[in-house]
CSV table of C-alpha atoms and ligand atoms in Angstrom, one decimal:
chain,number,residue,atom,x,y,z
A,79,MET,CA,2.2,-25.4,-4.6
A,80,VAL,CA,-0.4,-22.9,-5.5
A,81,SER,CA,0.4,-21.3,-8.8
A,82,PHE,CA,-1.1,-18.3,-10.6
A,83,HIS,CA,-2.9,-20.6,-13.0
A,84,ILE,CA,-5.0,-22.1,-10.3
A,85,ARG,CA,-6.2,-18.7,-9.3
A,86,PRO,CA,-6.8,-19.2,-5.6
A,87,SER,CA,-9.5,-17.1,-4.0
A,88,TRP,CA,-7.0,-14.6,-2.8
A,89,PHE,CA,-6.8,-12.7,0.4
A,90,LEU,CA,-10.4,-12.3,1.5
A,91,PRO,CA,-11.8,-14.2,4.4
A,92,GLU,CA,-13.5,-17.3,2.9
A,93,SER,CA,-16.9,-16.1,3.8
A,94,ALA,CA,-16.5,-12.9,1.9
A,95,ALA,CA,-14.6,-14.1,-1.2
A,96,THR,CA,-16.1,-13.8,-4.6
A,97,PRO,CA,-13.6,-16.1,-6.3
A,98,GLU,CA,-13.4,-15.0,-9.8
A,99,ASN,CA,-13.1,-11.3,-9.1
A,100,GLN,CA,-10.2,-11.5,-6.7
A,101,TYR,CA,-7.7,-11.4,-9.4
A,102,ALA,CA,-8.3,-9.8,-12.7
A,103,SER,CA,-7.9,-12.5,-15.3
A,104,ARG,CA,-4.7,-12.2,-17.2
A,105,ARG,CA,-6.7,-11.6,-20.4
A,106,LYS,CA,-8.6,-8.7,-19.0
A,107,PHE,CA,-5.4,-7.3,-17.6
A,108,LEU,CA,-3.7,-7.5,-20.9
A,109,ARG,CA,-6.7,-6.0,-22.7
A,110,ASP,CA,-6.7,-3.0,-20.4
A,111,LEU,CA,-3.0,-2.5,-20.9
A,112,GLY,CA,-3.3,-2.9,-24.6
A,113,LEU,CA,-6.0,-0.3,-24.9
A,114,GLY,CA,-4.1,2.0,-22.6
A,115,ALA,CA,-0.9,1.7,-24.7
A,116,LEU,CA,-2.8,2.3,-28.0
A,117,GLY,CA,-4.2,5.5,-26.5
A,118,LEU,CA,-7.8,4.4,-27.1
A,119,GLY,CA,-8.8,5.6,-23.6
A,120,THR,CA,-10.9,3.7,-21.2
A,121,ALA,CA,-14.4,4.4,-22.6
A,122,SER,CA,-14.9,1.0,-24.1
A,123,LEU,CA,-13.8,-0.6,-20.8
A,124,LEU,CA,-16.3,1.2,-18.7
A,125,PRO,CA,-19.1,-0.9,-17.1
A,126,SER,CA,-22.4,-0.2,-18.7
A,127,CYS,CA,-24.1,3.1,-17.8
A,128,SER,CA,-26.7,1.2,-15.9
A,129,ASP,CA,-24.0,0.3,-13.3
A,130,PRO,CA,-25.0,2.4,-10.3
A,131,GLU,CA,-21.6,2.1,-8.7
A,132,TRP,CA,-20.0,3.4,-11.8
A,133,GLU,CA,-22.5,6.2,-12.3
A,134,HIS,CA,-21.9,7.4,-8.8
A,135,PHE,CA,-18.2,7.0,-8.1
A,136,GLY,CA,-16.7,6.4,-11.6
A,137,ASN,CA,-14.2,8.5,-13.4
A,138,LYS,CA,-12.0,8.0,-16.4
A,139,GLY,CA,-9.3,6.3,-14.5
A,140,GLY,CA,-5.8,5.8,-15.8
A,141,THR,CA,-2.5,7.2,-14.8
A,142,LEU,CA,-3.7,10.5,-13.3
A,143,PHE,CA,-1.2,12.4,-11.2
A,144,PRO,CA,-2.4,15.3,-9.1
A,145,PRO,CA,-0.6,18.6,-10.1
A,146,ASP,CA,3.0,18.9,-8.9
A,147,ARG,CA,3.6,21.1,-5.9
A,148,PRO,CA,6.9,22.5,-4.5
A,149,GLY,CA,9.3,19.7,-3.7
A,150,PHE,CA,8.4,17.7,-6.9
A,151,PRO,CA,10.3,16.1,-8.5
A,152,ALA,CA,12.5,15.3,-5.4
A,153,PRO,CA,16.2,14.4,-5.6
A,154,ARG,CA,16.9,10.7,-5.7
A,155,ASN,CA,18.6,9.2,-2.6
A,156,GLN,CA,21.6,7.5,-4.2
A,157,ARG,CA,21.6,4.7,-1.6
A,158,PHE,CA,18.2,3.6,-3.0
A,159,ASP,CA,18.7,4.5,-6.7
A,160,GLY,CA,17.3,1.2,-8.0
A,161,SER,CA,20.1,0.9,-10.6
A,162,SER,CA,20.1,-2.9,-10.2
A,163,LEU,CA,16.3,-3.1,-10.5
A,164,GLN,CA,13.9,-2.8,-13.4
A,165,THR,CA,11.2,-0.2,-12.5
A,166,THR,CA,7.6,-1.2,-13.2
A,167,PRO,CA,5.9,1.1,-15.7
A,168,ALA,CA,3.6,3.7,-14.2
A,169,SER,CA,0.8,2.5,-16.5
A,170,ILE,CA,0.8,-0.8,-14.6
A,171,ALA,CA,1.4,0.4,-11.1
A,172,THR,CA,-1.5,2.9,-11.3
A,173,THR,CA,-4.1,0.6,-12.8
A,174,HIS,CA,-3.5,-2.6,-10.8
A,175,ASN,CA,-4.2,-1.7,-7.2
A,176,ASN,CA,-5.2,-3.3,-3.9
A,177,PHE,CA,-7.4,-0.7,-2.3
A,178,TYR,CA,-10.5,-2.4,-0.8
A,179,GLU,CA,-12.2,0.9,0.1
A,180,PHE,CA,-12.8,1.2,-3.7
A,181,SER,CA,-13.0,-2.3,-5.0
A,182,THR,CA,-11.6,-5.8,-4.5
A,183,ASP,CA,-11.1,-5.9,-8.3
A,184,GLN,CA,-7.6,-4.7,-8.7
A,185,SER,CA,-8.2,-3.4,-12.3
A,186,ARG,CA,-11.2,-1.4,-11.3
A,187,VAL,CA,-9.9,0.7,-8.4
A,188,HIS,CA,-8.4,3.5,-10.5
A,189,LYS,CA,-11.8,4.0,-12.2
A,190,LEU,CA,-13.8,4.4,-9.0
A,191,THR,CA,-12.0,7.3,-7.3
A,192,GLY,CA,-14.1,10.0,-8.9
A,193,LEU,CA,-15.5,11.3,-5.6
A,194,PHE,CA,-12.4,10.7,-3.4
A,195,GLU,CA,-11.2,14.1,-2.1
A,196,ILE,CA,-7.5,14.3,-1.3
A,197,ASP,CA,-7.1,18.1,-1.0
A,198,PRO,CA,-7.4,19.6,1.6
A,199,TRP,CA,-6.2,16.7,3.8
A,200,THR,CA,-4.9,16.6,7.4
A,201,VAL,CA,-3.1,14.0,9.3
A,202,GLU,CA,-3.8,13.9,13.0
A,203,ILE,CA,-0.6,13.2,15.0
A,204,SER,CA,-1.5,12.1,18.5
A,205,GLY,CA,-0.4,10.2,21.6
A,206,LEU,CA,3.0,10.1,23.1
A,207,VAL,CA,4.6,12.9,21.1
A,208,ASN,CA,5.6,16.5,22.1
A,209,LYS,CA,4.2,18.0,18.9
A,210,PRO,CA,0.7,16.6,18.4
A,211,GLY,CA,-1.6,18.3,16.0
A,212,HIS,CA,-3.4,18.4,12.6
A,213,TYR,CA,-0.8,18.6,9.9
A,214,SER,CA,-1.4,19.3,6.2
A,215,ILE,CA,0.6,17.3,3.6
A,216,GLN,CA,2.7,20.4,2.9
A,217,ASP,CA,3.3,20.9,6.7
A,218,LEU,CA,4.8,17.4,6.8
A,219,GLU,CA,6.8,17.9,3.6
A,220,THR,CA,8.2,21.1,5.1
A,221,LEU,CA,9.2,19.3,8.4
A,222,VAL,CA,11.2,16.7,6.4
A,223,PRO,CA,12.4,17.3,2.9
A,224,LEU,CA,11.1,14.9,0.1
A,225,GLU,CA,13.4,12.4,-1.5
A,226,GLU,CA,13.0,9.7,-4.1
A,227,ARG,CA,13.8,6.1,-3.5
A,228,VAL,CA,13.3,3.0,-5.7
A,229,TYR,CA,12.1,0.0,-3.7
A,230,ARG,CA,10.9,-3.5,-4.4
A,231,PHE,CA,7.3,-4.0,-3.5
A,232,ARG,CA,6.0,-7.5,-2.6
A,233,CYS,CA,2.3,-8.2,-2.1
A,234,VAL,CA,1.3,-11.1,0.2
A,235,GLU,CA,-0.5,-12.5,-2.9
A,236,ALA,CA,2.9,-13.4,-4.4
A,237,TRP,CA,3.2,-10.7,-7.0
A,238,SER,CA,5.8,-8.0,-7.0
A,239,MET,CA,6.8,-4.7,-8.6
A,240,VAL,CA,9.6,-2.1,-8.4
A,241,LEU,CA,8.4,1.4,-7.6
A,242,PRO,CA,10.1,4.9,-7.5
A,243,TRP,CA,8.5,6.5,-4.4
A,244,THR,CA,8.7,10.1,-3.4
A,245,GLY,CA,8.3,10.6,0.3
A,246,ILE,CA,9.6,11.6,3.7
A,247,PRO,CA,11.6,9.2,5.9
A,248,LEU,CA,9.3,8.3,8.8
A,249,GLY,CA,12.2,8.1,11.3
A,250,LYS,CA,13.1,11.7,10.6
A,251,LEU,CA,9.5,12.7,11.0
A,252,CYS,CA,9.4,11.0,14.4
A,253,GLU,CA,12.4,13.0,15.4
A,254,GLN,CA,10.8,16.3,14.3
A,255,LEU,CA,7.6,15.4,16.1
A,256,GLU,CA,9.6,14.6,19.3
A,257,VAL,CA,8.2,11.2,20.0
A,258,GLN,CA,8.4,10.6,23.7
A,259,PRO,CA,10.6,7.8,25.2
A,260,ALA,CA,7.6,5.9,26.5
A,261,ALA,CA,6.3,5.4,22.9
A,262,ARG,CA,6.8,1.8,21.6
A,263,TYR,CA,4.3,1.5,18.8
A,264,LEU,CA,2.5,3.4,16.1
A,265,ARG,CA,-1.1,2.9,15.0
A,266,LEU,CA,-1.9,4.3,11.5
A,267,THR,CA,-5.5,4.8,10.3
A,268,SER,CA,-6.9,5.2,6.8
A,269,PHE,CA,-9.6,7.5,5.7
A,270,HIS,CA,-13.3,6.5,6.3
A,271,LYS,CA,-15.6,8.4,4.0
A,272,PRO,CA,-18.4,6.1,2.9
A,273,ASP,CA,-19.8,8.8,0.5
A,274,GLN,CA,-16.4,9.0,-1.3
A,275,ALA,CA,-15.6,5.3,-2.0
A,276,PRO,CA,-18.0,2.4,-2.7
A,277,GLY,CA,-16.2,-0.3,-0.7
A,278,PHE,CA,-17.2,0.9,2.8
A,279,LYS,CA,-20.9,0.2,2.2
A,280,LYS,CA,-20.6,-2.6,-0.3
A,281,MET,CA,-18.3,-4.5,2.1
A,282,SER,CA,-19.8,-3.3,5.3
A,283,TYR,CA,-18.7,-6.6,7.0
A,284,TYR,CA,-15.1,-5.2,7.2
A,285,PRO,CA,-14.1,-3.4,10.3
A,286,TRP,CA,-13.4,0.0,8.6
A,287,PRO,CA,-11.4,2.1,8.6
A,288,TYR,CA,-8.3,0.1,7.5
A,289,TYR,CA,-5.6,0.4,10.1
A,290,GLU,CA,-2.1,-0.8,10.6
A,291,SER,CA,0.6,-0.9,13.3
A,292,LEU,CA,4.4,-0.7,13.5
A,293,ARG,CA,6.9,-1.0,16.3
A,294,LEU,CA,8.6,2.3,16.9
A,295,ASP,CA,12.0,0.7,16.0
A,296,GLU,CA,10.5,-0.4,12.7
A,297,ALA,CA,9.2,3.1,12.0
A,298,MET,CA,12.6,4.6,12.9
A,299,ASN,CA,14.4,2.2,10.5
A,300,GLU,CA,16.1,4.0,7.6
A,301,LEU,CA,13.8,2.3,5.0
A,302,SER,CA,10.4,3.4,6.4
A,303,LEU,CA,8.9,6.1,4.2
A,304,LEU,CA,5.7,8.1,4.3
A,305,ALA,CA,5.2,8.4,0.5
A,306,THR,CA,3.4,11.4,-0.9
A,307,GLY,CA,4.5,10.7,-4.5
A,308,ILE,CA,5.5,8.1,-7.1
A,309,TYR,CA,7.1,8.4,-10.5
A,310,GLY,CA,8.3,11.9,-9.6
A,311,HIS,CA,4.7,13.2,-9.1
A,312,PRO,CA,2.2,13.4,-6.2
A,313,LEU,CA,0.5,10.1,-5.6
A,314,PRO,CA,-2.5,9.2,-7.8
A,315,LYS,CA,-5.6,8.5,-5.7
A,316,GLN,CA,-5.5,4.7,-6.4
A,317,ASN,CA,-2.0,4.5,-5.0
A,318,GLY,CA,-3.0,5.9,-1.6
A,319,ALA,CA,-3.1,9.6,-2.0
A,320,PRO,CA,-2.2,11.9,-0.5
A,321,ILE,CA,0.0,10.0,1.9
A,322,ARG,CA,0.7,6.3,2.5
A,323,LEU,CA,3.2,4.1,4.3
A,324,VAL,CA,6.0,2.3,2.5
A,325,VAL,CA,7.9,-0.4,4.4
A,326,PRO,CA,9.5,-2.5,1.6
A,327,TRP,CA,10.6,-5.5,3.7
A,328,LYS,CA,7.0,-6.2,4.7
A,329,TYR,CA,4.1,-7.5,2.6
A,330,GLY,CA,2.1,-4.9,0.8
A,331,LEU,CA,-0.8,-5.0,3.2
A,332,LYS,CA,1.3,-3.2,5.8
A,333,ASN,CA,1.8,-0.3,3.4
A,334,ILE,CA,-1.4,1.5,4.5
A,335,LYS,CA,-2.9,4.1,2.1
A,336,SER,CA,-4.5,7.5,2.5
A,337,ILE,CA,-3.5,7.9,6.2
A,338,VAL,CA,-5.5,10.3,8.4
A,339,ARG,CA,-4.1,9.5,11.8
A,340,ILE,CA,-0.8,8.4,13.3
A,341,GLU,CA,-0.9,7.6,17.0
A,342,PHE,CA,2.2,7.0,19.1
A,343,ARG,CA,1.4,4.5,21.8
A,344,LYS,CA,2.9,2.5,24.7
A,345,THR,CA,0.9,-0.6,23.9
A,346,ARG,CA,0.6,-2.6,20.7
A,347,SER,CA,-2.4,-2.1,18.5
A,348,GLY,CA,-3.9,-4.6,16.1
A,349,THR,CA,-3.9,-4.5,12.3
A,350,PHE,CA,-6.9,-4.8,9.9
A,351,TRP,CA,-5.9,-8.1,8.3
A,352,ASN,CA,-4.3,-9.7,11.3
A,353,ALA,CA,-7.5,-9.1,13.3
A,354,LEU,CA,-9.6,-10.6,10.6
A,355,GLN,CA,-7.4,-13.6,9.6
A,356,PRO,CA,-4.6,-14.1,12.1
A,357,GLN,CA,-3.5,-17.5,10.6
A,358,GLU,CA,-3.1,-15.9,7.2
A,359,PHE,CA,-1.7,-12.5,8.0
A,360,SER,CA,0.7,-12.1,10.8
A,361,TRP,CA,1.1,-8.9,12.8
A,362,LEU,CA,4.7,-8.4,11.6
A,363,SER,CA,4.0,-9.6,8.0
A,364,ASN,CA,7.7,-9.5,7.1
A,365,VAL,CA,8.4,-11.0,3.6
A,366,ASP,CA,9.7,-14.5,4.3
A,367,PRO,CA,10.0,-17.2,1.6
A,368,ARG,CA,10.2,-19.9,4.2
A,369,ILE,CA,6.8,-19.2,5.7
A,370,PRO,CA,4.0,-20.2,3.3
A,371,HIS,CA,0.7,-18.5,3.4
A,372,PRO,CA,-1.8,-21.2,4.4
A,373,ARG,CA,-3.3,-21.2,0.9
A,374,TRP,CA,-0.1,-20.7,-1.2
A,375,SER,CA,3.7,-20.8,-1.1
A,376,GLN,CA,5.7,-17.6,-0.6
A,377,ALA,CA,8.9,-19.1,-2.0
A,378,THR,CA,8.5,-17.5,-5.3
A,379,GLU,CA,6.7,-14.4,-6.7
A,380,LYS,CA,5.7,-13.1,-10.1
A,381,ARG,CA,6.6,-9.7,-11.4
A,382,ILE,CA,3.3,-8.1,-12.3
A,383,ASP,CA,4.8,-6.2,-15.3
A,384,THR,CA,7.0,-8.8,-16.9
A,385,GLY,CA,5.2,-11.9,-15.7
A,386,GLU,CA,8.7,-13.2,-14.7
A,387,LYS,CA,8.8,-15.7,-11.9
A,388,GLN,CA,11.5,-15.0,-9.3
A,389,LYS,CA,12.6,-16.3,-5.9
A,390,THR,CA,11.3,-14.4,-3.0
A,391,LEU,CA,14.0,-12.8,-0.9
A,392,LEU,CA,14.0,-12.8,2.9
A,393,TYR,CA,12.9,-9.4,4.1
A,394,ASN,CA,12.3,-8.7,0.4
A,395,GLY,CA,16.0,-8.3,0.0
A,396,TYR,CA,16.4,-5.6,2.7
A,397,GLY,CA,17.9,-7.9,5.4
A,398,GLU,CA,21.0,-5.7,5.7
A,399,SER,CA,18.9,-2.9,7.0
A,400,VAL,CA,16.3,-4.7,9.0
A,401,GLN,CA,17.4,-8.2,10.2
A,402,ARG,CA,18.8,-6.8,13.4
A,403,LEU,CA,15.2,-5.7,14.3
A,404,TYR,CA,14.2,-9.4,14.5
A,405,ARG,CA,17.1,-11.1,16.2
A,406,PRO,CA,15.9,-13.1,19.3
A,407,LYS,CA,16.7,-10.9,22.3
B,583,MTE,N1,-6.3,1.7,3.1
B,583,MTE,C1,-5.8,0.6,2.5
B,583,MTE,N2,-4.4,0.5,2.4
B,583,MTE,C2,-3.9,-0.6,1.7
B,583,MTE,C3,-4.8,-1.6,1.1
B,583,MTE,C4,-6.2,-1.4,1.3
B,583,MTE,O1,-7.0,-2.2,0.8
B,583,MTE,N3,-6.6,-0.2,1.9
B,583,MTE,N4,-4.2,-2.7,0.5
B,583,MTE,C5,-2.9,-3.0,0.8
B,583,MTE,C6,-2.3,-4.0,-0.1
B,583,MTE,S1,-2.8,-5.6,0.2
B,583,MTE,C7,-1.3,-3.7,-1.0
B,583,MTE,S2,-0.6,-4.9,-1.9
B,583,MTE,C8,-0.9,-2.3,-1.3
B,583,MTE,C9,-1.1,-2.0,-2.7
B,583,MTE,O2,-0.6,-0.7,-3.1
B,583,MTE,P1,-0.6,-0.2,-4.6
B,583,MTE,O3,-2.0,-0.3,-5.1
B,583,MTE,O4,-0.1,1.2,-4.6
B,583,MTE,O5,0.3,-1.2,-5.4
B,583,MTE,O6,-1.7,-1.4,-0.5
B,583,MTE,C10,-2.0,-1.8,0.8
B,583,MTE,N5,-2.6,-0.7,1.6
B,584,MO,MO1,-1.2,-6.9,-0.9
């Protein structure tokens, strides 16, 4: 079984992997946290000033929330109050990010968002829907009121967190937008601004922009959220500001960040990772301890904050809500 100590070359197609930078070494991770906790700031962690990527895109990083706007903090939905779960500290969830548009180094993403503009932002709603258009974040938050929900989060790389999202239930949004009966799938697309994030040019071999797909019945499930906030505040850039998908029974990679377009379709669309590596990342990507990733087991996972190893749960523990979606017809 692959363990964290072996440090597999996570995630990337073999051809593109740079083994050692795929997973910040535990020591560096702890060093970052330690400095953060001591309030020493990030200056001593910054790459040297001769690093052109840093000079151009860099910022101070850290747990930077955009200013609160009406609707924040949102009332917690008591059905997902997380009382049985231990929430991951914000200092960890905002400094350990998978967001390849910025970097494959999870500890570096939050420091490379200096040029990323998240306001103003519009989401284009198109396809089989009666109310297509270009919606601002506030338009969407007005259509469906914000609520807070605490969900488990499970990355395909076998680490997990527990996060308090603020967002709008995607199913309610679909109702407001009057999705047409012929619609069967959604295609969601991320931002594509090579001048605002270094990854687009640095990893030009990827088929940017990042895109994902859901079945309409998955989108309509009570768990599906479009998150615009976390920890009671609007989303930090590194967590997918200003709006990202949260589908907690699926692996993290389905939870597409910084969405600019949602298209309602009759036919299925692909997904970024499934198109690149179909043997490694399935189209559905439901959390399932019985199906190993070709390069590591999915039977257990490691809490990124406590380091605790725990058993992976089928559908990440959300079977009650979603298992009926996957019964053989
Ligand atoms: N646009 C975009 N969305 C993305 C990714 C990405 O690289 N680009 N990474 C995915 C993966 S693999 C994970 S685990 C989660 C990480 O979200 P977090 O950084 O908020 O924990 O975002 C997902 N959404
Ligand atoms: Mo992930």
